[in-house]
Coordinates of C-alpha atoms and ligand atoms in Angstrom, one line a residue:
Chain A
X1 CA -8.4 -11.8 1.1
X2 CA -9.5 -12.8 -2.5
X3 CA -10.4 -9.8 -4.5
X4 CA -11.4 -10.2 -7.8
X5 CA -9.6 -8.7 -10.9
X6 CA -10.4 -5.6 -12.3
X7 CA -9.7 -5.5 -16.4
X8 CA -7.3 -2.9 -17.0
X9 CA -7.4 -2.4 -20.9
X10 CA -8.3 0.4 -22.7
X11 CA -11.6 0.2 -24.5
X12 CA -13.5 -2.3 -22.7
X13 CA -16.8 -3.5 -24.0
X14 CA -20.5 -3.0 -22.3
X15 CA -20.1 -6.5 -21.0
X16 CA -16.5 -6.2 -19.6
X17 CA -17.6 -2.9 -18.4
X18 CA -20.2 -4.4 -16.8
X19 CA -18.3 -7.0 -15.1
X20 CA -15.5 -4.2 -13.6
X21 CA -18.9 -2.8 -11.7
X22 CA -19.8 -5.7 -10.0
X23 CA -16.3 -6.7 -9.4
X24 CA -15.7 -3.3 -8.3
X25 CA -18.6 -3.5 -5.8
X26 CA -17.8 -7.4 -4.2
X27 CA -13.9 -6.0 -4.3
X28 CA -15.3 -2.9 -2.2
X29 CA -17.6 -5.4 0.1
X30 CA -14.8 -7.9 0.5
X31 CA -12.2 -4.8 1.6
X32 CA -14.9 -3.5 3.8
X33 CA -15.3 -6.9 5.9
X34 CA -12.0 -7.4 6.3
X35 CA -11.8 -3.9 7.6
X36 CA -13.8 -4.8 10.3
X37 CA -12.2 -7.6 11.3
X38 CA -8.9 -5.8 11.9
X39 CA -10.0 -3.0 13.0
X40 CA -10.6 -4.3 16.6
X41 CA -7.6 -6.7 16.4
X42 CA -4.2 -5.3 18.5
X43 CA -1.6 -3.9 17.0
X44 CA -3.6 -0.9 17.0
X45 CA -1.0 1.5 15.8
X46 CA -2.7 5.0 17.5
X47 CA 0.2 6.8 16.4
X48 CA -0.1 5.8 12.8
X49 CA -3.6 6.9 12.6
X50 CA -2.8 10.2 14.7
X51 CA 0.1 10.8 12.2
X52 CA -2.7 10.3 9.3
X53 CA -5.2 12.6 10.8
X54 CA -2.9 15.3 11.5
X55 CA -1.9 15.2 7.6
X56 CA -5.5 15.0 6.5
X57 CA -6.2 18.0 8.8
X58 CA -3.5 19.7 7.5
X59 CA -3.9 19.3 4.0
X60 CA -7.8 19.9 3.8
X61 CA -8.0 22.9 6.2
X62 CA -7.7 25.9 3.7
X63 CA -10.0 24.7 1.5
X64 CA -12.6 23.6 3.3
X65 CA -12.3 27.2 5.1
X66 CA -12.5 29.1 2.0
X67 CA -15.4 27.1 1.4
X68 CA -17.2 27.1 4.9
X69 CA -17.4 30.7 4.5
X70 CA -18.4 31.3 0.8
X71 CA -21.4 28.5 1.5
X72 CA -22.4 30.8 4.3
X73 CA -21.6 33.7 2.0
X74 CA -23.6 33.1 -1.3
X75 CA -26.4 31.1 0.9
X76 CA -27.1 34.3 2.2
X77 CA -26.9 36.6 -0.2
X78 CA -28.8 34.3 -3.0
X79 CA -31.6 34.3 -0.3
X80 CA -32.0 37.7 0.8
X81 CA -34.1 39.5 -2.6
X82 CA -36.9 35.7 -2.3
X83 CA -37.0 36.2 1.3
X84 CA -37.8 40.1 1.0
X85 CA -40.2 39.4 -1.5
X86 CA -42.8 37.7 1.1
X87 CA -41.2 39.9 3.5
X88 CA -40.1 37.0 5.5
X89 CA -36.4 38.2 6.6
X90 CA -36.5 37.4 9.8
X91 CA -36.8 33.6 8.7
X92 CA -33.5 34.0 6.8
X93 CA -31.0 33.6 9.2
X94 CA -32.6 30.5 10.4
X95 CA -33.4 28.8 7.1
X96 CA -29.8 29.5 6.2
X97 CA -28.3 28.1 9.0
X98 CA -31.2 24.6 8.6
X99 CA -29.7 24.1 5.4
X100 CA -25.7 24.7 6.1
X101 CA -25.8 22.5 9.3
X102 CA -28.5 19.4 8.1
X103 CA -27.0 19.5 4.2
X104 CA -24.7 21.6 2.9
X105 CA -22.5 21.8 5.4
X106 CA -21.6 18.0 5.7
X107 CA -22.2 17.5 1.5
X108 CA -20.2 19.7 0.4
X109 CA -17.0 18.8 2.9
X110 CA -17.1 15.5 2.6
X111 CA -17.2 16.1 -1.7
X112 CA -14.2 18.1 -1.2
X113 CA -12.6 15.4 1.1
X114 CA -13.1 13.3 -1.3
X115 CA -11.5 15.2 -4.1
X116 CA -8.8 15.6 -2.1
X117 CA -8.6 12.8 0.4
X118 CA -9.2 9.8 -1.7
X119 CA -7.3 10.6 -4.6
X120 CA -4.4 11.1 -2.3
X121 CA -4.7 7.9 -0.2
X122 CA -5.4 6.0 -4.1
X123 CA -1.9 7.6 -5.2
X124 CA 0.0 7.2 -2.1
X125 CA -1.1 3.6 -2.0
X126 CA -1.0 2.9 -5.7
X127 CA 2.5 3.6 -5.6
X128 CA 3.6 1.7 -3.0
X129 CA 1.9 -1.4 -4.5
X130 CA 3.6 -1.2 -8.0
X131 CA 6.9 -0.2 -6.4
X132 CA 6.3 -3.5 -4.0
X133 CA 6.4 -1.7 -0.8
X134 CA 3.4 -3.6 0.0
X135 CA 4.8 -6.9 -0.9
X136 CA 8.1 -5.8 1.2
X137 CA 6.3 -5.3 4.3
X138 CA 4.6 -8.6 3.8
X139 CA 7.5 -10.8 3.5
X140 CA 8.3 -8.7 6.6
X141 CA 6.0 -10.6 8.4
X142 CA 4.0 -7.6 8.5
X143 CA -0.3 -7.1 7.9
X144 CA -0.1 -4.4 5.3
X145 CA -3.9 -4.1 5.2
X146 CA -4.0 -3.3 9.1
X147 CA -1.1 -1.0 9.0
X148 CA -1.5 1.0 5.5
X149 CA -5.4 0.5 5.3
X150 CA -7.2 0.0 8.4
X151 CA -5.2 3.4 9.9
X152 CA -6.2 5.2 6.8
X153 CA -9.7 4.4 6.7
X154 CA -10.2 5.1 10.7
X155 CA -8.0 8.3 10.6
X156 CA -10.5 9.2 7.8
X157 CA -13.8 8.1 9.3
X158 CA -12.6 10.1 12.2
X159 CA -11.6 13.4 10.8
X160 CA -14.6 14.1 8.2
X161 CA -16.8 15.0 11.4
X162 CA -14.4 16.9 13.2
X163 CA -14.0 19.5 9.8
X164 CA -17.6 19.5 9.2
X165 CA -18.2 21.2 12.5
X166 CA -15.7 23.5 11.6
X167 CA -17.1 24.1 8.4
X168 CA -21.0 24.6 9.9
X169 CA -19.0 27.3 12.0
X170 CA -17.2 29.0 9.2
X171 CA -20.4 28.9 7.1
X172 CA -22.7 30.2 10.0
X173 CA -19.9 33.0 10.4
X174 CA -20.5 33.9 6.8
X175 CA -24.1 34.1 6.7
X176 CA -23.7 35.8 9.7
X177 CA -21.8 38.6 8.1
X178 CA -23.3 38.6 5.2
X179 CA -26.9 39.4 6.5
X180 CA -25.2 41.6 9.0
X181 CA -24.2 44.0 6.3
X182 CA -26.9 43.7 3.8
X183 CA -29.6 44.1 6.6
X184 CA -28.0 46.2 9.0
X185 CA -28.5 43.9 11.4
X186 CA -26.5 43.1 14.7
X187 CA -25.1 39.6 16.1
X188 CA -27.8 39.7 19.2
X189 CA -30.5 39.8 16.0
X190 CA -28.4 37.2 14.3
X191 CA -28.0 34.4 17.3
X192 CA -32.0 34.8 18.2
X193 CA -33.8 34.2 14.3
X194 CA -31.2 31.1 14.3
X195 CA -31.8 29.7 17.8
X196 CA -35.4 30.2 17.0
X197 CA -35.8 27.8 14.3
X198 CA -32.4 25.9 14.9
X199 CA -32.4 22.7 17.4
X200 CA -29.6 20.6 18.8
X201 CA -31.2 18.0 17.4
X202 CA -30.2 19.0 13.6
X203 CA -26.9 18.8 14.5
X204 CA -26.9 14.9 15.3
X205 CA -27.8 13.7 11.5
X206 CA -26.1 15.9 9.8
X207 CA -22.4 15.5 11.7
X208 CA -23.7 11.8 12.1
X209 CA -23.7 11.0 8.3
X210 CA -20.1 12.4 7.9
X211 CA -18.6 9.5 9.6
X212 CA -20.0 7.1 6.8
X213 CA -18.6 10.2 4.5
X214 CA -15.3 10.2 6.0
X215 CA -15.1 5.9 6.0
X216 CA -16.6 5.8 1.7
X217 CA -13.3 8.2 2.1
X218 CA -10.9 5.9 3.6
X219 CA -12.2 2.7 2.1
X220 CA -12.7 3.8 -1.8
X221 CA -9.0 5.3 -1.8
X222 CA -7.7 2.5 -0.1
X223 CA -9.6 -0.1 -2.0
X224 CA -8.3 1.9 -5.7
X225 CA -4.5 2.2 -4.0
X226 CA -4.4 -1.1 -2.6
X227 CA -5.2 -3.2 -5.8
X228 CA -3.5 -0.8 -8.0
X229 CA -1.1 -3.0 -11.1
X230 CA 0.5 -1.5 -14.0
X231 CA 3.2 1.3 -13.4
X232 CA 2.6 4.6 -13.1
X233 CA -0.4 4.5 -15.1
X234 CA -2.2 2.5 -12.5
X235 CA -1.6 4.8 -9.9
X236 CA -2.9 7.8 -11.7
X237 CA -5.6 5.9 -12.3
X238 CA -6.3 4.6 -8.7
X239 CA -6.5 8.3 -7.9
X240 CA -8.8 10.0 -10.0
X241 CA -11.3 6.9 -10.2
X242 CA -10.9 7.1 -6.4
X243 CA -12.7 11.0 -6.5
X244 CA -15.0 9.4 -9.1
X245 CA -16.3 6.6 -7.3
X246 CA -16.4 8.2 -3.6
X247 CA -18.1 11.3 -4.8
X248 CA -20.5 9.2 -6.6
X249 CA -21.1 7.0 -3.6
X250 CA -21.3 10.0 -0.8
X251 CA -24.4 11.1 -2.9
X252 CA -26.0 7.8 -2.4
X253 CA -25.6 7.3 0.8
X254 CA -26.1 10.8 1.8
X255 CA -29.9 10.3 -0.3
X256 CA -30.0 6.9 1.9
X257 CA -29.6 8.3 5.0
X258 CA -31.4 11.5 5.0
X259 CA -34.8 9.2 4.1
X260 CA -33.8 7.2 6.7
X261 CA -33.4 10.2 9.3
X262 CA -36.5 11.9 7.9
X263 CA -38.2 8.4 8.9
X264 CA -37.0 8.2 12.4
X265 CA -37.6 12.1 13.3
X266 CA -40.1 13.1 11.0
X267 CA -40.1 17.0 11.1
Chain B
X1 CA 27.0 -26.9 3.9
X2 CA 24.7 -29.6 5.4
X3 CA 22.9 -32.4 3.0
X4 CA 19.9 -30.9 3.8
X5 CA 17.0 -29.6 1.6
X6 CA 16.4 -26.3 3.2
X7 CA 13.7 -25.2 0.2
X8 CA 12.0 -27.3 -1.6
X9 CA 10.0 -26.5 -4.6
X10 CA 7.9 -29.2 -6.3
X11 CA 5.8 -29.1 -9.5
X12 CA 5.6 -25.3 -9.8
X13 CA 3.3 -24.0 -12.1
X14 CA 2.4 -20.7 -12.6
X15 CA -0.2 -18.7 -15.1
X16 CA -1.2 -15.4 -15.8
X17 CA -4.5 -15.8 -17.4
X18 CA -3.4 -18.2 -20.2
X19 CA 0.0 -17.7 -20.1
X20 CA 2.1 -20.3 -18.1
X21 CA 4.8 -18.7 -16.8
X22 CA 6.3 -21.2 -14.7
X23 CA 5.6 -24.8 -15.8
X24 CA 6.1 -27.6 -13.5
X25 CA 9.3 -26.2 -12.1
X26 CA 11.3 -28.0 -9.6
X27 CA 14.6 -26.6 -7.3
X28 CA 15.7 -28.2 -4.1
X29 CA 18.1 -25.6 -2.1
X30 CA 20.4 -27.2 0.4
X31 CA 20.8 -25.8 3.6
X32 CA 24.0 -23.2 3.4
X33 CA 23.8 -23.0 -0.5
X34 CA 24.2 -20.4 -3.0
X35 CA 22.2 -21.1 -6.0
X36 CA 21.5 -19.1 -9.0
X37 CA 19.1 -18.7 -11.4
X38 CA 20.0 -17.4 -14.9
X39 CA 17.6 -16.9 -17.5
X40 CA 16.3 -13.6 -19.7
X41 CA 14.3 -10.9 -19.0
X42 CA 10.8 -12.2 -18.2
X43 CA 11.1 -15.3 -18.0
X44 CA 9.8 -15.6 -14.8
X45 CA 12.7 -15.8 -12.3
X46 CA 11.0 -12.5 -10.1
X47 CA 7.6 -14.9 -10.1
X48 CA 9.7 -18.1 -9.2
X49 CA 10.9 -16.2 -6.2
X50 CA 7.5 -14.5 -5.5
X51 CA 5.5 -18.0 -5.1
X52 CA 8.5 -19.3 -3.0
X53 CA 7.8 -16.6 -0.1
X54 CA 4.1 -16.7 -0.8
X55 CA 3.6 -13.3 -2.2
X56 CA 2.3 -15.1 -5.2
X57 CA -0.1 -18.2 -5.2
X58 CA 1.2 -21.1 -7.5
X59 CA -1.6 -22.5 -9.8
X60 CA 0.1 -25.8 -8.9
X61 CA 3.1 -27.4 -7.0
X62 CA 4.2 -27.6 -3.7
X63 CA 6.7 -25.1 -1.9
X64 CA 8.5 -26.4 1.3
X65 CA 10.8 -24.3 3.5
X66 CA 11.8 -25.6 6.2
X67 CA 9.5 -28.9 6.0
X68 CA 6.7 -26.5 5.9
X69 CA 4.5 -26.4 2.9
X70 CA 3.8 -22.7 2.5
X71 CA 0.7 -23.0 0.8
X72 CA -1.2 -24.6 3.7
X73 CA -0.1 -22.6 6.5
X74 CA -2.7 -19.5 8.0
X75 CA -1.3 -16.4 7.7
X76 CA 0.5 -16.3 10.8
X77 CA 1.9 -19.4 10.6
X78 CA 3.6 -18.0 7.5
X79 CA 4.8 -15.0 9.2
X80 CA 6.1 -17.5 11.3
X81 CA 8.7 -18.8 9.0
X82 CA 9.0 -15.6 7.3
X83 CA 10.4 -14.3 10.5
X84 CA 13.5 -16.5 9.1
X85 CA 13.6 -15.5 5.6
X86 CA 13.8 -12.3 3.6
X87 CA 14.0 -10.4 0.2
X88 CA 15.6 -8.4 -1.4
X89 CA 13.4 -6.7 -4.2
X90 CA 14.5 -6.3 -8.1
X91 CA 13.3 -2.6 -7.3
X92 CA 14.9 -2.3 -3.8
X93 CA 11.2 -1.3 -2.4
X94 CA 12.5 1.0 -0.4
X95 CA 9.4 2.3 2.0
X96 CA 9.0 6.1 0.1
X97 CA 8.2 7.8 3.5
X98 CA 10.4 6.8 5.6
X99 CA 14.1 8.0 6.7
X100 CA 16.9 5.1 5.3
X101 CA 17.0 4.8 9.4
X102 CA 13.0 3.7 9.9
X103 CA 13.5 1.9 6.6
X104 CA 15.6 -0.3 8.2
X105 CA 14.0 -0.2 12.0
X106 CA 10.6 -1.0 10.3
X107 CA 11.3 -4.5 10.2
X108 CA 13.0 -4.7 13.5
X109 CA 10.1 -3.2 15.4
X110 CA 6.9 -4.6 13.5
X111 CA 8.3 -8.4 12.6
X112 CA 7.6 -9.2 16.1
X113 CA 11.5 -9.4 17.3
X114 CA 11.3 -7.9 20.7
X115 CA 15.2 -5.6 20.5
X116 CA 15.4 -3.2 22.8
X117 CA 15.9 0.7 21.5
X118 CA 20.0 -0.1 21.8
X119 CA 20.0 -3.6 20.1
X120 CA 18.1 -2.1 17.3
X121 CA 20.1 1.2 17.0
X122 CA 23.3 -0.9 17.1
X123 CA 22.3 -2.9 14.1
X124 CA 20.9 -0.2 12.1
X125 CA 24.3 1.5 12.4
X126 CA 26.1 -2.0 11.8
X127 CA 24.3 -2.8 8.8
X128 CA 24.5 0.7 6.9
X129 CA 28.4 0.0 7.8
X130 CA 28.5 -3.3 6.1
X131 CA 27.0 -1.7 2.8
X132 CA 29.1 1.3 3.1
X133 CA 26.6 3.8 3.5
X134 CA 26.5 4.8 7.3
X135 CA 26.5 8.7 6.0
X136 CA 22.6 7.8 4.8
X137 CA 21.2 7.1 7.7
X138 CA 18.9 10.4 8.1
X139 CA 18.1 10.8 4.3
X140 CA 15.1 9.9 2.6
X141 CA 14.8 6.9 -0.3
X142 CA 14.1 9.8 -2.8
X143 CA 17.4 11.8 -2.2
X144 CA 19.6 8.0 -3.2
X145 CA 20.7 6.3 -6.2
X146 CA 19.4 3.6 -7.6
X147 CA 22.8 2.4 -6.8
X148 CA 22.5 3.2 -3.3
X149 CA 18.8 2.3 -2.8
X150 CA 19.8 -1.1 -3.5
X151 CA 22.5 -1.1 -0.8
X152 CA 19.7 0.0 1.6
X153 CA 17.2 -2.3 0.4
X154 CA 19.9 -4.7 1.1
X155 CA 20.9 -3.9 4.4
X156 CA 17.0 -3.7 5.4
X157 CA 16.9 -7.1 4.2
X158 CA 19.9 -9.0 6.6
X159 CA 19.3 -6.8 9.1
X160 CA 16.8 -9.4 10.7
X161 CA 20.1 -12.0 10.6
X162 CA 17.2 -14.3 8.2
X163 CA 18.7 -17.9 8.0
X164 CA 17.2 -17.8 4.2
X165 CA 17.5 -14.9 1.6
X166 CA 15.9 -14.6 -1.9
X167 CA 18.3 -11.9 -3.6
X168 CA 16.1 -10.4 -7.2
X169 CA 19.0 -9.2 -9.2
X170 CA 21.3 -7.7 -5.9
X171 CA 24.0 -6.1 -8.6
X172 CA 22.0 -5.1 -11.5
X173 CA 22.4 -1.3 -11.9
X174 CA 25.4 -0.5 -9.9
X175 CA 29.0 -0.2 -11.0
X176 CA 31.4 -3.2 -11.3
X177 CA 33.3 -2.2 -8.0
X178 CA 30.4 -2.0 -5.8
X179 CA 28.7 -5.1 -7.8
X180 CA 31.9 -7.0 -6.7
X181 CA 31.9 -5.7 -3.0
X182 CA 28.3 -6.7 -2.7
X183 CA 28.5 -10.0 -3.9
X184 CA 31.7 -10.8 -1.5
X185 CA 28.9 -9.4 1.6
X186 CA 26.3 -12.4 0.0
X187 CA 29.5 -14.8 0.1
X188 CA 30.4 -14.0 3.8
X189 CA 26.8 -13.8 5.0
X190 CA 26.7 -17.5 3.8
X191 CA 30.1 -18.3 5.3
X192 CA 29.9 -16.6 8.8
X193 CA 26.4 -17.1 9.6
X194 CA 25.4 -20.1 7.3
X195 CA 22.7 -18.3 5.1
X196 CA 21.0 -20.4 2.5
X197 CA 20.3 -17.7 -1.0
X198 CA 18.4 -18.2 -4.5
X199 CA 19.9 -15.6 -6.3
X200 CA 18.5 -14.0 -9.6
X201 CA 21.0 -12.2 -11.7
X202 CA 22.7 -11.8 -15.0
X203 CA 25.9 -10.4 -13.3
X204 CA 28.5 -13.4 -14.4
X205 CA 30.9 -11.3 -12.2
X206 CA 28.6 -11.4 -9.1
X207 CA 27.3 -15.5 -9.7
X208 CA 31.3 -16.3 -10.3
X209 CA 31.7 -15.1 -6.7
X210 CA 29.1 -16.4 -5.1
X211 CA 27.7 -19.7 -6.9
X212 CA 27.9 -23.0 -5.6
X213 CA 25.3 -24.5 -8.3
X214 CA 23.2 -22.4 -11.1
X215 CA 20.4 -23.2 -12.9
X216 CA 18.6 -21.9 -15.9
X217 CA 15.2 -20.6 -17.0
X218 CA 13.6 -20.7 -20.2
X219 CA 10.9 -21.7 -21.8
X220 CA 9.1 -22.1 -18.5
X221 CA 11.1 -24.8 -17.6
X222 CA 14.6 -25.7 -15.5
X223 CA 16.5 -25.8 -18.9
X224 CA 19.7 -26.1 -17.5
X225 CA 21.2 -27.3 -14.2
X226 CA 25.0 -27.4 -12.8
X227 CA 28.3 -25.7 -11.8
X228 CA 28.6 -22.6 -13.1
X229 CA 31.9 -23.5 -15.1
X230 CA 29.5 -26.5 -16.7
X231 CA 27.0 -23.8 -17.6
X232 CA 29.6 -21.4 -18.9
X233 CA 31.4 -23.9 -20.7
X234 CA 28.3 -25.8 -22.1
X235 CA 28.8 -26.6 -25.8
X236 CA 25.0 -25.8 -26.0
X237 CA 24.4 -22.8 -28.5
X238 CA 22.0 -21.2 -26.7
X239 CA 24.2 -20.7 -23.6
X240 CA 27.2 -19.9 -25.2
X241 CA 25.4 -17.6 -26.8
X242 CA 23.7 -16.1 -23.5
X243 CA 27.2 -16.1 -21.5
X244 CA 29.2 -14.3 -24.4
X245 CA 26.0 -11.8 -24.9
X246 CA 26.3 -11.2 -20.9
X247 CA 30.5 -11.0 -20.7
X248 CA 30.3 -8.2 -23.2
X249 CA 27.8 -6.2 -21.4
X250 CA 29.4 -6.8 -18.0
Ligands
LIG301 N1 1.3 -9.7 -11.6 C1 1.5 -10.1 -12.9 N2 0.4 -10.1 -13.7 C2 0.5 -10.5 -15.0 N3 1.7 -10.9 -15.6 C3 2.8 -10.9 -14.8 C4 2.7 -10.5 -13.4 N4 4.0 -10.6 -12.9 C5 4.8 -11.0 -13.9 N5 4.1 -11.2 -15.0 C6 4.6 -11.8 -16.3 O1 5.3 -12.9 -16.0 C7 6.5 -13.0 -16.8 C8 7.7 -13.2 -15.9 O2 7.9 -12.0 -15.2 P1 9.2 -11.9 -14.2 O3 9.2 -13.0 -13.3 O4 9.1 -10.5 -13.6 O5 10.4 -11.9 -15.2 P2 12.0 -11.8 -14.8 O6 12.5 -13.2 -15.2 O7 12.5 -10.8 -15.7 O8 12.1 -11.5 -13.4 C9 6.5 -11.7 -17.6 O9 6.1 -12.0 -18.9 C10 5.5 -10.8 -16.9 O10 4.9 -10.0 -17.9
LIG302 MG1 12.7 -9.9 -12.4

């Protein structure tokens, strides 16, 4: 795998700047091929990547709880007095819970995994490359991409949907109460106006994008740790432009793929 | 020692954008020897050692171990006859998240060795004895020494019984009796299972115990080839100067 060079000095010019995007962008394609041609090659070292998702669940749950629950929260609440004013509150429960489990929901998790996911993976990484713990496992005879990056980046890919869902609960659960107490409402009210305007079907897209969340994850971090050089300087900075980039390429692909979904089920 | 060229290293050059680090460098290691490479900080002796196992790709040259050139083999080919070979790191590289036990299983179980659980529990627990440190074995790389990472690093390294060893700087750091005990393990590795080393350092204590033939880096170049007692009692300047500049610190 030939990646090409990043410039690491301080103060680049447009031009060098320039080059650092492309080369950022064939390093990320080159990364991302080679992924896939590891990924289905044996060893497949399960209980590495169970071992990662365990620590990924571990380390995002509280936040993206707090979260889950002030989306629902504030969704609500923001909601209520424009919904009132066309006397349309028995749409809100529904339109709330449209937006949480199609958008919000997976958006914001996967911006939050990010923050804390990649940066992670980009530091963890980093430092074993300028520490040569990378090149020690390859004069080991060992694949360093298949067992550092290809476990990552599937433990990732894999973990992103499962907290999204948990997230759409939490969230629901906050609308839920919030409307609850606001309205006066009960649960029974609650579950029909969502069921009403809420199908199975908006479910699909919106967990379904959060596995190309959760991989942008996996692969930017692993990309920034991987080719980390220069000290501790390097790794600081293979984590924080790790957040950077990710974030920055979740909202494109997240733009990508809801025109494509709104193509192929036009609402 | 057999009259054998075990490594062969021809026409090495190596750059770093412009810079030539290496320049047409040439070393043949006999099967069985001890050689050493001198030379000051930065002068390239961690590269030379990197492009020998492949972790770095020479800009020219050829690099044979065993017969094989290195630079034309696939990847698992070279994994092949790495399986043979190992390193010990200027920085130990101890793996950060993992016990001083999986440190040195790691390489047992994923090199493609086929132990069984007992043969690699009983050389885990024979290596840690050979570099004194058998009390480690549950701790983690964070909670050691530099001193005693090194040992580690060191026993992860011959734990795979590797025919060939590249040591980067096995002694630098550590205090002159433990310097001296590991350079007498490098010496009897050689004798009792006829290990071939390069060895990096500017320990005159360690080389004295374990050279059979030195050279010297500078300038890019081989500079200076021999016995150590031809290197240390060179009338050249420059090493006089380097070997009286490295006695006083030792
Ligand atoms: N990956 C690298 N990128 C750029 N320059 C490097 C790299 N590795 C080493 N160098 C440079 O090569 C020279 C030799 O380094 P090295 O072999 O580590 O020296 P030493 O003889 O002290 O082990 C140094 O000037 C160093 O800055
Ligand atoms: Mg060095």
């Amino acid at each position: 795998m030939n990646l090409p060079r990043i410039l690491t000095k301080r103060n680049l010019t447009f031009s060098e700047f320039l080059y650092n995007f492309f080369a950022t962008i064939s390093g990320l394609t080159i990364f991302n091929l080679q992924f896939f041609k590891e990924v289905f090659l044996p060893p497949y070292e399960i209980p590495e990547i169970k071992k990662h998702m365990n620590e990924l669940g571990v380390k995002t749950f509280p936040i993206v709880s707090v979260t889950g629950l002030i989306i629902g929260l504030v969704m609500a609440m923001q909601s209520l007095p424009v919904f009132m004013r066309f006397g349309a509150t028995d749409y809100l429960p529904g339109t709330v819970a449209l937006s949480v489990v199609r958008e919000l929901g997976p958006v914001i998790t996967a911006l939050i995994f990010a923050g804390r996911v990649s940066s992670g993976i980009g530091a963890e990484l980093g430092s074993m490359r300028v520490t040569e713990q990378i090149d020690a496992m390859e004069v080991s005879g060992i694949n360093p991409f298949k067992y550092l990056v290809v476990t990552r980046i599937v433990a990732t890919t894999f973990t992103l949907p499962l907290l999204t869902i948990y997230v759409i609960a939490i969230a629901l659960f906050g609308s839920f109460f919030a409307i609850t107490i606001e309205q006066g409402t009960n649960f029974e009210y609650y579950k029909n106006a969502v069921i009403d305007m809420l199908q199975f079907s908006d479910f699909i897209p919106g967990v379904a994008k959060t596995f190309v969340f959760g991989y942008i994850v996996g692969l930017v971090g692993a990309y920034k740790g991987y080719t980390a050089e220069g000290g501790t300087e390097g790794v600081g900075k293979a984590s924080t432009t790790s957040v950077v980039l990710s974030s920055l390429l979740i909202l494109l692909f997240d733009t990508i793929l809801v025109k494509i979904t709104l193509w192929l089920w036009p609402t | 020692m057999a009259d054998v060229n075990i490594i062969r290293i021809e026409n090495l050059t190596k750059r770093f954008d412009d810079f030539t680090v290496l320049d047409n460098v040439s070393i043949n290691v006999k099967e069985g020897e001890n050689l050493i490479v001198f030379g000051r900080s930065g002068t390239g002796k961690s590269v030379l050692l990197k492009c020998t196992i492949g972790l770095l790709k020479p800009d020219g040259g050829n690099i044979y171990i065993k017969d094989k050139n290195i630079l034309e083999l696939s990847t698992k080919e070279l994994n092949k006859v790495r399986k043979h070979t190992s390193f010990l790191f200027q920085s130990a590289a101890l793996y950060d998240s993992m016990t001083v036990r999986e440190n040195l299983e790691f390489p047992l179980r994923k090199g493609g060795y086929n132990l069984s659980e007992e043969e690699i529990e009983e050389r885990v627990h024979k290596n840690l004895e050979l570099v004194s440190l058998s009390e480690a074995i549950d701790k983690m790389p964070s909670e050691l020494s530099g001193g005693m990472r090194k040992r580690i690093g060191l026993a992860r390294a011959i734990i795979t019984e590797p025919e060939i060893m590249f040591y980067d700087e096995p002694t630098t750091g550590l205090d002159p009796i433990t310097s001296k005990e590991i350079s007498e393990l490098i010496i009897n590795l050689q004798k009792q299972l006829n290990m071939t080393s390069i060895v990096v350092t500017h320990d005159l204590i360690c080389a004295k115990i374990i050279a059979d033939r030195a050279i010297f880096l500078k300038d890019a170049k081989v500079a200076y080839e021999g016995t150590l007692d031809e290197l240390v009692n060179s009338k050249d300047k420059f090493l006089q100067n380097f070997f009286s500049v490295d006695l006083i610190n030792a």
